Amino acid sequence: MSNTLSNGGSRPTSRWKRFLKSNLLTFLTVIGVFGGTTLGLMLKNSSDPWTQREVMYIQYPGDLFLRMLKCLIVPLLVSSITSAIGSLDLSMSKKIAFRAIIYYFTTTICAVVLGIILVSTIRPGSGKEMGSMKGKATTRVVLTADTLLDLIRNLFPPNIIQATMFQYRTILVAPENTTDVPLTSYKITNEFTEGTNVLGLVMFSIVLGACIGKMREAGKPLQRLFETLSEAMMIITSWVIWISPIGVFFLVAAKLLEMASFMEVLGQLGWYFVTVMIGLILHGFGTISVIFFLTTRKLSFPYIAKMSQVLATAFGTGSSSATMPITIRCLDSMGIDPRVTRFVIPVGATINMDGTALYEAVAALFIAQLRQIPLSFGHIVAVSVTATAASIGAAGIPQAGLITMVMVLDTVGLPAEDVTIIIAVDWLLDRFRTTINVMCDALGTILVNALSKNDLANAPHEVLDAEPHELVELRQDCNEKE
């Protein structure tokens, strides 16, 4: 009896310990945000305007954090996409893989377009020019056609090593000794400017992954290499993310010292938060639900209601990878074919990040609005494509969108340091967009299962029932915790 009481009495304490342990990063990030805000306001009001060098000293630890994030972009992007595409094994399950990929890309593109429409309509960043921001934004005179053509050119880099460091862009040079000459008469030149060619790396990774899948047994060693590299990058990324509270603390403090009006930025940031939340809600319960109904002729809401544990776990952990075992168990309990569940969910947790894509598109245009930089249609298309590509390469761990956000900002010539403007609310938005990502993965599995019943009846069970190595480890960890 005493043992029972002692065990029962210790349960609330152990639950609180587990809760604090699982949400420690969130708490530390919040502390970093509020601590940096407090420090920035105190320093701002304690003396005369700070010089650029003094702000640089305050921002230095945060700069180191940003450099770590940038260092992970290329290996994380290439390894995650190549391993995900290579694991599809298109020769054995072409129809199922095709349906899953079409669903993922359709929902991701819809999310980006919805985000761009909302941020262009609500315009959360419009207001007075923030001239006190020290970062330098670059603009250049080009035609929309040049931007679109550069977009396609960058899909096919002439040198894959060069693509990790530079991207191609067209430059228009005005004729000498002339004025009022139309842009179409400018001399066309080009250059390779610093910045990772994300589109080229994504295209190369997709082609390489498809080739590995087609090679079957011969390609397995190379596939294992990229899977191992992807897992290693996710571990390193998680280490870097744990440094984020310190980086956030100093970046936020330095950013406040640069801002002329903190209250104005706070008001604009509130509208940014509202814009992203409206987009996530409309996409999760509108766009995805409509696609689900048109495809399956069933309402998605009864299925969403059965995913309460999955959605709560996704919100609490902020990680789609950590939620995978619970998602699979939930779908199995709904009667979804386990062969589809174990095939679609791991791929979706890697390449399907609707919420992240929407958030990054909104964030890039929001920062451009803050800086009062007009973006052409070509720039908006570039943001759309890059946000889609970046979401594919985002790791399924908390706040990994900070890494891919840098790619989107580079696309329109915005300084990477501007990510600190939105980082104050990123920790909370990260929870909501991860929830939407996981919900989209689960509904996509149900959709693919409904469309693939006839194919599943004739498919080799031993092939589609195979579980990825990473998924097995996650499920074992989940069982040990239970």
Tab-separated table of C-alpha atoms in Angstrom:
chain	number	residue	atom	x	y	z
A	1	MET	CA	0.000	0.000	0.000
A	2	SER	CA	2.806	2.381	0.944
A	3	ASN	CA	4.588	1.591	-2.302
A	4	THR	CA	1.445	2.448	-4.236
A	5	LEU	CA	1.070	5.718	-2.368
A	6	SER	CA	4.699	6.612	-2.794
A	7	ASN	CA	4.555	5.838	-6.502
A	8	GLY	CA	1.322	7.731	-6.892
A	9	GLY	CA	2.730	10.658	-4.955
A	10	SER	CA	5.780	10.856	-7.186
A	11	ARG	CA	3.850	10.872	-10.422
A	12	PRO	CA	2.970	14.599	-10.495
A	13	THR	CA	6.615	15.460	-9.848
A	14	SER	CA	7.870	13.132	-12.587
A	15	ARG	CA	5.280	14.535	-14.990
A	16	TRP	CA	6.435	18.067	-14.275
A	17	LYS	CA	10.042	17.004	-14.787
A	18	ARG	CA	9.196	15.408	-18.133
A	19	PHE	CA	7.208	18.504	-19.132
A	20	LEU	CA	10.049	20.852	-18.205
A	21	LYS	CA	12.618	18.639	-19.928
A	22	SER	CA	10.618	18.373	-23.159
A	23	ASN	CA	9.942	22.132	-23.238
A	24	LEU	CA	13.265	23.374	-21.865
A	25	LEU	CA	14.366	24.829	-25.215
A	26	THR	CA	11.126	26.786	-25.495
A	27	PHE	CA	11.499	28.197	-21.984
A	28	LEU	CA	15.128	29.130	-22.599
A	29	THR	CA	14.219	30.800	-25.906
A	30	VAL	CA	11.482	32.830	-24.213
A	31	ILE	CA	13.944	33.847	-21.501
A	32	GLY	CA	16.450	34.805	-24.191
A	33	VAL	CA	13.871	36.939	-26.019
A	34	PHE	CA	12.638	38.765	-22.915
A	35	GLY	CA	16.153	39.030	-21.492
A	36	GLY	CA	17.487	40.492	-24.734
A	37	THR	CA	14.522	42.871	-24.935
A	38	THR	CA	15.092	44.039	-21.364
A	39	LEU	CA	18.826	44.487	-21.893
A	40	GLY	CA	18.301	46.321	-25.187
A	41	LEU	CA	15.774	48.748	-23.702
A	42	MET	CA	17.940	49.372	-20.642
A	43	LEU	CA	21.038	50.064	-22.729
A	44	LYS	CA	19.069	52.194	-25.200
A	45	ASN	CA	17.723	54.464	-22.451
A	46	SER	CA	20.885	54.579	-20.357
A	47	SER	CA	23.144	56.624	-22.621
A	48	ASP	CA	23.509	58.569	-25.829
A	49	PRO	CA	22.885	56.827	-29.175
A	50	TRP	CA	25.137	53.799	-29.531
A	51	THR	CA	27.799	53.772	-32.202
A	52	GLN	CA	27.998	51.070	-34.845
A	53	ARG	CA	31.105	49.589	-33.194
A	54	GLU	CA	29.414	49.399	-29.795
A	55	VAL	CA	26.396	47.649	-31.321
A	56	MET	CA	28.777	45.258	-33.093
A	57	TYR	CA	30.286	44.241	-29.751
A	58	ILE	CA	26.828	43.526	-28.329
A	59	GLN	CA	25.830	41.557	-31.432
A	60	TYR	CA	29.058	39.530	-31.682
A	61	PRO	CA	27.836	36.349	-29.868
A	62	GLY	CA	24.692	36.429	-31.994
A	63	ASP	CA	26.779	36.738	-35.163
A	64	LEU	CA	28.650	33.580	-34.188
A	65	PHE	CA	25.296	31.809	-33.823
A	66	LEU	CA	24.228	32.966	-37.293
A	67	ARG	CA	27.509	31.769	-38.786
A	68	MET	CA	26.894	28.321	-37.306
A	69	LEU	CA	23.443	28.253	-38.899
A	70	LYS	CA	24.805	29.230	-42.302
A	71	CYS	CA	27.495	26.557	-42.069
A	72	LEU	CA	24.822	23.847	-41.902
A	73	ILE	CA	22.781	24.958	-44.924
A	74	VAL	CA	24.494	23.020	-47.718
A	75	PRO	CA	25.081	19.621	-46.024
A	76	LEU	CA	21.651	19.668	-44.415
A	77	LEU	CA	19.851	20.565	-47.636
A	78	VAL	CA	21.642	18.090	-49.929
A	79	SER	CA	21.640	15.132	-47.530
A	80	SER	CA	18.002	15.440	-46.436
A	81	ILE	CA	16.563	15.818	-49.941
A	82	THR	CA	18.768	13.154	-51.532
A	83	SER	CA	18.053	10.603	-48.792
A	84	ALA	CA	14.320	11.334	-48.892
A	85	ILE	CA	14.004	11.005	-52.675
A	86	GLY	CA	16.325	8.006	-52.780
A	87	SER	CA	14.249	6.148	-50.184
A	88	LEU	CA	11.109	6.357	-52.343
A	89	ASP	CA	12.147	3.320	-54.429
A	90	LEU	CA	10.115	4.505	-57.410
A	91	SER	CA	10.558	1.255	-59.348
A	92	MET	CA	8.482	-0.722	-56.805
A	93	SER	CA	5.882	1.790	-55.703
A	94	LYS	CA	5.692	4.364	-58.465
A	95	LYS	CA	2.014	5.177	-58.123
A	96	ILE	CA	2.040	5.534	-54.362
A	97	ALA	CA	5.214	7.623	-54.439
A	98	PHE	CA	3.862	9.773	-57.266
A	99	ARG	CA	0.614	10.475	-55.416
A	100	ALA	CA	2.429	11.357	-52.206
A	101	ILE	CA	4.874	13.702	-53.943
A	102	ILE	CA	2.141	15.421	-55.959
A	103	TYR	CA	0.129	15.928	-52.771
A	104	TYR	CA	3.121	17.329	-50.880
A	105	PHE	CA	4.169	19.732	-53.610
A	106	THR	CA	0.586	20.860	-54.252
A	107	THR	CA	-0.070	21.677	-50.609
A	108	THR	CA	3.329	23.367	-50.196
A	109	ILE	CA	2.801	25.584	-53.249
A	110	CYS	CA	-0.725	26.423	-52.043
A	111	ALA	CA	0.693	27.382	-48.647
A	112	VAL	CA	3.299	29.701	-50.195
A	113	VAL	CA	0.771	31.354	-52.521
A	114	LEU	CA	-1.676	31.825	-49.644
A	115	GLY	CA	1.034	33.400	-47.505
A	116	ILE	CA	2.077	35.796	-50.275
A	117	ILE	CA	-1.541	36.833	-50.883
A	118	LEU	CA	-2.113	37.493	-47.173
A	119	VAL	CA	1.108	39.445	-46.594
A	120	SER	CA	0.521	41.485	-49.764
A	121	THR	CA	-3.045	42.244	-48.689
A	122	ILE	CA	-2.605	42.877	-44.961
A	123	ARG	CA	0.861	44.458	-45.406
A	124	PRO	CA	1.974	43.990	-41.781
A	125	GLY	CA	5.335	45.640	-42.417
A	126	SER	CA	4.041	48.834	-44.010
A	127	GLY	CA	4.661	52.010	-42.043
A	128	LYS	CA	7.438	54.489	-41.481
A	129	GLU	CA	10.822	53.721	-42.974
A	130	MET	CA	13.136	52.063	-40.456
A	131	GLY	CA	16.155	54.072	-41.474
A	132	SER	CA	18.022	53.266	-38.279
A	133	MET	CA	18.493	49.624	-39.236
A	134	LYS	CA	22.177	49.203	-40.005
A	135	GLY	CA	22.008	46.193	-42.309
A	136	LYS	CA	22.473	46.898	-45.984
A	137	ALA	CA	19.813	45.722	-48.444
A	138	THR	CA	20.823	45.318	-52.065
A	139	THR	CA	18.642	46.145	-55.041
A	140	ARG	CA	19.485	46.099	-58.730
A	141	VAL	CA	17.875	47.257	-61.942
A	142	VAL	CA	16.658	44.261	-63.959
A	143	LEU	CA	13.598	43.239	-65.914
A	144	THR	CA	11.145	40.728	-64.514
A	145	ALA	CA	12.057	38.431	-67.411
A	146	ASP	CA	15.716	38.547	-66.319
A	147	THR	CA	14.806	37.474	-62.787
A	148	LEU	CA	12.688	34.577	-64.067
A	149	LEU	CA	15.375	33.477	-66.529
A	150	ASP	CA	18.010	33.629	-63.763
A	151	LEU	CA	15.715	31.469	-61.669
A	152	ILE	CA	15.753	28.776	-64.368
A	153	ARG	CA	19.480	29.176	-65.002
A	154	ASN	CA	20.217	28.611	-61.326
A	155	LEU	CA	18.279	25.341	-61.491
A	156	PHE	CA	21.076	23.997	-63.697
A	157	PRO	CA	24.394	25.140	-62.214
A	158	PRO	CA	27.464	24.613	-64.422
A	159	ASN	CA	29.494	23.561	-61.393
A	160	ILE	CA	27.898	21.885	-58.372
A	161	ILE	CA	30.787	22.917	-56.095
A	162	GLN	CA	30.424	26.515	-57.245
A	163	ALA	CA	26.677	26.295	-56.516
A	164	THR	CA	27.438	25.847	-52.820
A	165	MET	CA	29.013	29.314	-52.721
A	166	PHE	CA	27.737	31.399	-55.641
A	167	GLN	CA	24.611	31.979	-57.688
A	168	TYR	CA	24.225	33.391	-61.183
A	169	ARG	CA	22.485	36.689	-61.849
A	170	THR	CA	22.003	38.996	-64.805
A	171	ILE	CA	23.278	42.593	-64.652
A	172	LEU	CA	22.016	45.411	-66.862
A	173	VAL	CA	24.521	48.185	-67.584
A	174	ALA	CA	23.315	51.551	-68.881
A	175	PRO	CA	24.861	52.702	-72.178
A	176	GLU	CA	27.499	55.416	-71.790
A	177	ASN	CA	26.705	59.065	-72.524
A	178	THR	CA	22.966	58.421	-72.803
A	179	THR	CA	19.966	59.231	-70.659
A	180	ASP	CA	16.385	58.033	-70.495
A	181	VAL	CA	17.207	54.769	-72.222
A	182	PRO	CA	14.676	51.938	-71.670
A	183	LEU	CA	15.915	48.927	-69.731
A	184	THR	CA	15.482	46.739	-72.797
A	185	SER	CA	18.336	48.691	-74.440
A	186	TYR	CA	20.775	48.201	-71.566
A	187	LYS	CA	23.853	46.052	-72.105
A	188	ILE	CA	23.382	42.539	-70.693
A	189	THR	CA	26.167	41.167	-68.513
A	190	ASN	CA	26.260	38.632	-65.713
A	191	GLU	CA	28.128	37.705	-62.578
A	192	PHE	CA	28.314	35.015	-59.932
A	193	THR	CA	27.427	36.669	-56.660
A	194	GLU	CA	28.099	35.282	-53.207
A	195	GLY	CA	25.284	33.178	-51.800
A	196	THR	CA	24.295	29.537	-51.941
A	197	ASN	CA	22.468	28.507	-55.117
A	198	VAL	CA	19.673	26.716	-53.282
A	199	LEU	CA	17.653	25.939	-56.401
A	200	GLY	CA	20.606	24.292	-58.121
A	201	LEU	CA	21.408	22.176	-55.083
A	202	VAL	CA	17.779	21.106	-54.752
A	203	MET	CA	17.594	20.107	-58.424
A	204	PHE	CA	20.863	18.170	-58.188
A	205	SER	CA	19.713	16.445	-54.974
A	206	ILE	CA	16.377	15.414	-56.497
A	207	VAL	CA	18.036	13.973	-59.623
A	208	LEU	CA	20.686	12.187	-57.568
A	209	GLY	CA	18.074	10.801	-55.180
A	210	ALA	CA	15.933	9.526	-58.059
A	211	CYS	CA	19.005	7.907	-59.617
A	212	ILE	CA	19.908	6.182	-56.341
A	213	GLY	CA	16.360	4.848	-56.029
A	214	LYS	CA	16.510	3.504	-59.573
A	215	MET	CA	19.826	1.732	-58.932
A	216	ARG	CA	18.172	-0.458	-56.251
A	217	GLU	CA	20.763	-2.680	-54.541
A	218	ALA	CA	23.741	-1.006	-56.238
A	219	GLY	CA	22.650	2.381	-54.926
A	220	LYS	CA	22.103	1.309	-51.311
A	221	PRO	CA	25.653	2.157	-50.104
A	222	LEU	CA	25.325	5.682	-51.474
A	223	GLN	CA	21.804	5.940	-50.032
A	224	ARG	CA	23.070	4.897	-46.608
A	225	LEU	CA	25.808	7.527	-46.899
A	226	PHE	CA	23.285	10.320	-47.422
A	227	GLU	CA	20.954	8.939	-44.745
A	228	THR	CA	23.840	8.864	-42.259
A	229	LEU	CA	24.925	12.355	-43.287
A	230	SER	CA	21.344	13.590	-42.915
A	231	GLU	CA	21.061	12.114	-39.417
A	232	ALA	CA	24.442	13.608	-38.477
A	233	MET	CA	23.381	17.031	-39.727
A	234	MET	CA	20.150	16.826	-37.735
A	235	ILE	CA	22.138	16.034	-34.592
A	236	ILE	CA	24.540	18.922	-35.211
A	237	THR	CA	21.582	21.189	-35.985
A	238	SER	CA	19.979	20.248	-32.681
A	239	TRP	CA	23.226	21.178	-30.927
A	240	VAL	CA	23.288	24.562	-32.641
A	241	ILE	CA	19.620	25.158	-31.868
A	242	TRP	CA	20.405	24.679	-28.163
A	243	ILE	CA	22.738	27.666	-28.457
A	244	SER	CA	19.904	29.736	-29.895
A	245	PRO	CA	18.749	31.239	-26.537
A	246	ILE	CA	22.200	32.831	-26.118
A	247	GLY	CA	22.328	33.964	-29.730
A	248	VAL	CA	18.786	35.310	-29.521
A	249	PHE	CA	19.599	37.208	-26.325
A	250	PHE	CA	22.390	39.239	-27.933
A	251	LEU	CA	20.815	39.556	-31.388
A	252	VAL	CA	17.564	40.957	-29.986
A	253	ALA	CA	19.438	43.351	-27.698
A	254	ALA	CA	21.571	44.624	-30.596
A	255	LYS	CA	18.561	44.947	-32.884
A	256	LEU	CA	16.737	47.076	-30.317
A	257	LEU	CA	19.735	49.386	-30.112
A	258	GLU	CA	19.502	49.885	-33.889
A	259	MET	CA	15.783	50.606	-33.986
A	260	ALA	CA	14.524	54.171	-33.812
A	261	SER	CA	11.053	53.274	-32.514
A	262	PHE	CA	10.640	50.018	-30.623
A	263	MET	CA	6.874	50.431	-30.145
A	264	GLU	CA	6.305	50.843	-33.887
A	265	VAL	CA	8.227	47.648	-34.633
A	266	LEU	CA	6.322	45.845	-31.877
A	267	GLY	CA	3.036	46.867	-33.481
A	268	GLN	CA	4.214	45.717	-36.895
A	269	LEU	CA	5.460	42.434	-35.420
A	270	GLY	CA	2.004	41.878	-33.928
A	271	TRP	CA	0.443	42.204	-37.364
A	272	TYR	CA	3.077	39.836	-38.725
A	273	PHE	CA	2.138	37.261	-36.077
A	274	VAL	CA	-1.567	37.662	-36.918
A	275	THR	CA	-0.848	37.332	-40.647
A	276	VAL	CA	1.065	34.062	-40.203
A	277	MET	CA	-1.595	32.647	-37.861
A	278	ILE	CA	-4.403	33.495	-40.289
A	279	GLY	CA	-2.431	31.809	-43.062
A	280	LEU	CA	-1.797	28.657	-41.017
A	281	ILE	CA	-5.451	28.365	-39.970
A	282	LEU	CA	-6.757	28.963	-43.486
A	283	HIS	CA	-4.290	26.484	-44.942
A	284	GLY	CA	-4.759	23.763	-42.329
A	285	PHE	CA	-8.538	23.874	-42.067
A	286	GLY	CA	-9.279	25.348	-45.483
A	287	THR	CA	-6.877	24.515	-48.323
A	288	ILE	CA	-5.833	21.064	-47.110
A	289	SER	CA	-9.393	20.151	-46.138
A	290	VAL	CA	-10.696	21.175	-49.572
A	291	ILE	CA	-8.009	19.124	-51.348
A	292	PHE	CA	-8.794	16.189	-49.049
A	293	PHE	CA	-12.543	16.418	-49.770
A	294	LEU	CA	-12.135	16.786	-53.542
A	295	THR	CA	-9.855	13.738	-53.625
A	296	THR	CA	-11.530	11.362	-51.173
A	297	ARG	CA	-15.104	12.760	-51.097
A	298	LYS	CA	-14.868	12.730	-47.302
A	299	LEU	CA	-14.629	15.517	-44.732
A	300	SER	CA	-11.261	15.854	-43.029
A	301	PHE	CA	-12.578	17.138	-39.691
A	302	PRO	CA	-13.529	13.719	-38.226
A	303	TYR	CA	-9.986	12.518	-38.935
A	304	ILE	CA	-8.469	15.687	-37.472
A	305	ALA	CA	-10.535	15.172	-34.319
A	306	LYS	CA	-8.930	11.747	-33.862
A	307	MET	CA	-5.457	13.282	-34.088
A	308	SER	CA	-5.636	15.272	-30.845
A	309	GLN	CA	-2.702	13.416	-29.305
A	310	VAL	CA	-0.635	13.776	-32.472
A	311	LEU	CA	-1.335	17.514	-32.780
A	312	ALA	CA	-0.661	18.112	-29.080
A	313	THR	CA	2.655	16.272	-29.354
A	314	ALA	CA	3.622	18.251	-32.463
A	315	PHE	CA	2.806	21.530	-30.719
A	316	GLY	CA	4.661	20.568	-27.544
A	317	THR	CA	7.831	19.259	-29.185
A	318	GLY	CA	7.951	21.517	-32.218
A	319	SER	CA	9.415	18.546	-34.094
A	320	SER	CA	7.733	16.591	-36.879
A	321	SER	CA	10.411	13.881	-36.647
A	322	ALA	CA	9.819	13.297	-32.934
A	323	THR	CA	6.067	13.105	-33.578
A	324	MET	CA	6.425	10.386	-36.251
A	325	PRO	CA	5.957	7.334	-33.990
A	326	ILE	CA	2.772	8.761	-32.471
A	327	THR	CA	1.474	9.756	-35.915
A	328	ILE	CA	2.019	6.233	-37.254
A	329	ARG	CA	0.353	4.623	-34.243
A	330	CYS	CA	-2.633	6.974	-34.569
A	331	LEU	CA	-3.072	6.234	-38.282
A	332	ASP	CA	-2.791	2.493	-37.642
A	333	SER	CA	-5.601	2.778	-35.105
A	334	MET	CA	-7.731	4.490	-37.777
A	335	GLY	CA	-7.376	1.441	-40.013
A	336	ILE	CA	-4.956	2.975	-42.501
A	337	ASP	CA	-2.836	0.386	-44.298
A	338	PRO	CA	0.447	0.196	-42.337
A	339	ARG	CA	2.419	-0.201	-45.556
A	340	VAL	CA	1.282	3.252	-46.678
A	341	THR	CA	1.751	4.760	-43.230
A	342	ARG	CA	5.325	3.573	-42.942
A	343	PHE	CA	6.087	4.693	-46.463
A	344	VAL	CA	4.485	8.170	-46.606
A	345	ILE	CA	4.969	9.549	-43.081
A	346	PRO	CA	8.805	9.395	-42.943
A	347	VAL	CA	9.047	11.027	-46.372
A	348	GLY	CA	6.505	13.679	-45.398
A	349	ALA	CA	8.358	14.465	-42.174
A	350	THR	CA	11.407	15.242	-44.322
A	351	ILE	CA	10.153	17.014	-47.437
A	352	ASN	CA	6.679	18.302	-46.537
A	353	MET	CA	6.764	21.524	-44.505
A	354	ASP	CA	3.676	23.521	-45.494
A	355	GLY	CA	3.644	25.679	-42.394
A	356	THR	CA	7.344	26.453	-42.736
A	357	ALA	CA	6.973	27.391	-46.415
A	358	LEU	CA	4.079	29.757	-45.651
A	359	TYR	CA	5.914	31.337	-42.727
A	360	GLU	CA	9.114	31.926	-44.696
A	361	ALA	CA	7.296	33.533	-47.631
A	362	VAL	CA	5.400	35.842	-45.268
A	363	ALA	CA	8.554	36.669	-43.296
A	364	ALA	CA	10.630	37.605	-46.360
A	365	LEU	CA	7.964	39.960	-47.747
A	366	PHE	CA	7.285	41.362	-44.262
A	367	ILE	CA	10.966	42.302	-43.833
A	368	ALA	CA	11.018	43.810	-47.346
A	369	GLN	CA	7.975	45.908	-46.382
A	370	LEU	CA	9.734	47.051	-43.193
A	371	ARG	CA	12.691	48.222	-45.271
A	372	GLN	CA	10.338	49.755	-47.854
A	373	ILE	CA	11.941	47.748	-50.654
A	374	PRO	CA	9.480	47.216	-53.519
A	375	LEU	CA	9.647	43.698	-54.882
A	376	SER	CA	8.891	42.962	-58.519
A	377	PHE	CA	6.783	40.048	-59.670
A	378	GLY	CA	9.988	38.189	-60.473
A	379	HIS	CA	11.248	38.679	-56.925
A	380	ILE	CA	7.964	37.392	-55.523
A	381	VAL	CA	8.205	34.322	-57.765
A	382	ALA	CA	11.788	33.854	-56.547
A	383	VAL	CA	10.572	34.025	-52.938
A	384	SER	CA	7.855	31.472	-53.736
A	385	VAL	CA	10.232	28.975	-55.321
A	386	THR	CA	12.950	29.451	-52.712
A	387	ALA	CA	10.500	29.177	-49.805
A	388	THR	CA	9.205	25.930	-51.310
A	389	ALA	CA	12.727	24.599	-51.827
A	390	ALA	CA	13.873	25.742	-48.397
A	391	SER	CA	10.927	24.067	-46.682
A	392	ILE	CA	11.921	20.771	-48.329
A	393	GLY	CA	15.406	21.098	-46.883
A	394	ALA	CA	14.268	22.115	-43.394
A	395	ALA	CA	15.064	19.610	-40.664
A	396	GLY	CA	12.112	18.245	-38.726
A	397	ILE	CA	13.377	19.608	-35.405
A	398	PRO	CA	12.421	22.669	-33.331
A	399	GLN	CA	13.197	26.058	-34.902
A	400	ALA	CA	15.183	24.593	-37.804
A	401	GLY	CA	13.300	27.088	-40.017
A	402	LEU	CA	15.790	29.709	-38.826
A	403	ILE	CA	18.403	28.054	-41.036
A	404	THR	CA	16.308	27.982	-44.206
A	405	MET	CA	14.970	31.490	-43.497
A	406	VAL	CA	18.458	32.803	-44.276
A	407	MET	CA	18.207	31.282	-47.782
A	408	VAL	CA	14.932	33.081	-48.514
A	409	LEU	CA	16.301	36.433	-47.327
A	410	ASP	CA	19.378	36.023	-49.524
A	411	THR	CA	17.128	35.449	-52.543
A	412	VAL	CA	15.814	39.030	-52.446
A	413	GLY	CA	19.064	40.602	-51.215
A	414	LEU	CA	18.018	41.109	-47.592
A	415	PRO	CA	20.675	40.815	-44.857
A	416	ALA	CA	20.596	37.607	-42.836
A	417	GLU	CA	20.680	39.651	-39.627
A	418	ASP	CA	17.089	40.754	-40.300
A	419	VAL	CA	15.933	37.313	-39.175
A	420	THR	CA	16.292	38.711	-35.641
A	421	ILE	CA	13.311	40.992	-36.282
A	422	ILE	CA	10.936	38.014	-36.329
A	423	ILE	CA	12.836	35.731	-33.966
A	424	ALA	CA	10.994	37.200	-30.971
A	425	VAL	CA	7.801	35.373	-31.993
A	426	ASP	CA	9.428	32.539	-33.949
A	427	TRP	CA	9.452	30.129	-31.007
A	428	LEU	CA	5.647	30.317	-30.758
A	429	LEU	CA	4.927	30.329	-34.489
A	430	ASP	CA	7.251	27.324	-34.795
A	431	ARG	CA	4.845	25.286	-32.650
A	432	PHE	CA	1.839	26.208	-34.769
A	433	ARG	CA	3.508	25.601	-38.123
A	434	THR	CA	4.877	22.234	-36.942
A	435	THR	CA	1.330	21.256	-35.966
A	436	ILE	CA	0.130	22.142	-39.470
A	437	ASN	CA	3.044	20.197	-41.008
A	438	VAL	CA	2.182	17.050	-39.048
A	439	MET	CA	-1.545	17.370	-39.755
A	440	CYS	CA	-0.825	17.737	-43.481
A	441	ASP	CA	1.374	14.608	-43.394
A	442	ALA	CA	-1.332	12.571	-41.646
A	443	LEU	CA	-4.130	13.705	-43.963
A	444	GLY	CA	-1.859	13.048	-46.943
A	445	THR	CA	-1.326	9.475	-45.770
A	446	ILE	CA	-5.075	8.939	-45.489
A	447	LEU	CA	-5.554	10.465	-48.948
A	448	VAL	CA	-2.864	8.293	-50.554
A	449	ASN	CA	-4.291	5.217	-48.833
A	450	ALA	CA	-7.743	5.944	-50.262
A	451	LEU	CA	-6.372	6.378	-53.786
A	452	SER	CA	-4.087	3.333	-53.613
A	453	LYS	CA	-6.367	0.544	-52.384
A	454	ASN	CA	-6.273	-1.334	-55.678
A	455	ASP	CA	-2.499	-0.952	-56.022
A	456	LEU	CA	-1.945	-2.104	-52.438
A	457	ALA	CA	-3.859	-5.297	-53.112
A	458	ASN	CA	-1.277	-6.300	-55.740
A	459	ALA	CA	1.859	-4.735	-54.187
A	460	PRO	CA	4.532	-6.947	-52.605
A	461	HIS	CA	3.907	-6.737	-48.886
A	462	GLU	CA	7.493	-7.282	-47.840
A	463	VAL	CA	8.672	-4.256	-49.815
A	464	LEU	CA	6.167	-1.663	-48.702
A	465	ASP	CA	6.181	-2.894	-45.106
A	466	ALA	CA	9.881	-2.176	-44.676
A	467	GLU	CA	10.622	0.497	-42.089
A	468	PRO	CA	13.380	3.107	-42.476
A	469	HIS	CA	16.261	2.826	-40.005
A	470	GLU	CA	15.576	6.219	-38.486
A	471	LEU	CA	11.904	5.420	-37.985
A	472	VAL	CA	12.752	2.208	-36.133
A	473	GLU	CA	14.995	4.135	-33.740
A	474	LEU	CA	12.341	6.741	-33.108
A	475	ARG	CA	9.715	4.112	-32.384
A	476	GLN	CA	12.082	2.291	-30.004
A	477	ASP	CA	12.726	5.531	-28.147
A	478	CYS	CA	8.999	6.146	-27.946
A	479	ASN	CA	8.337	2.648	-26.547
A	480	GLU	CA	11.080	3.042	-23.947
A	481	LYS	CA	9.556	6.299	-22.744
A	482	GLU	CA	6.171	4.664	-22.464
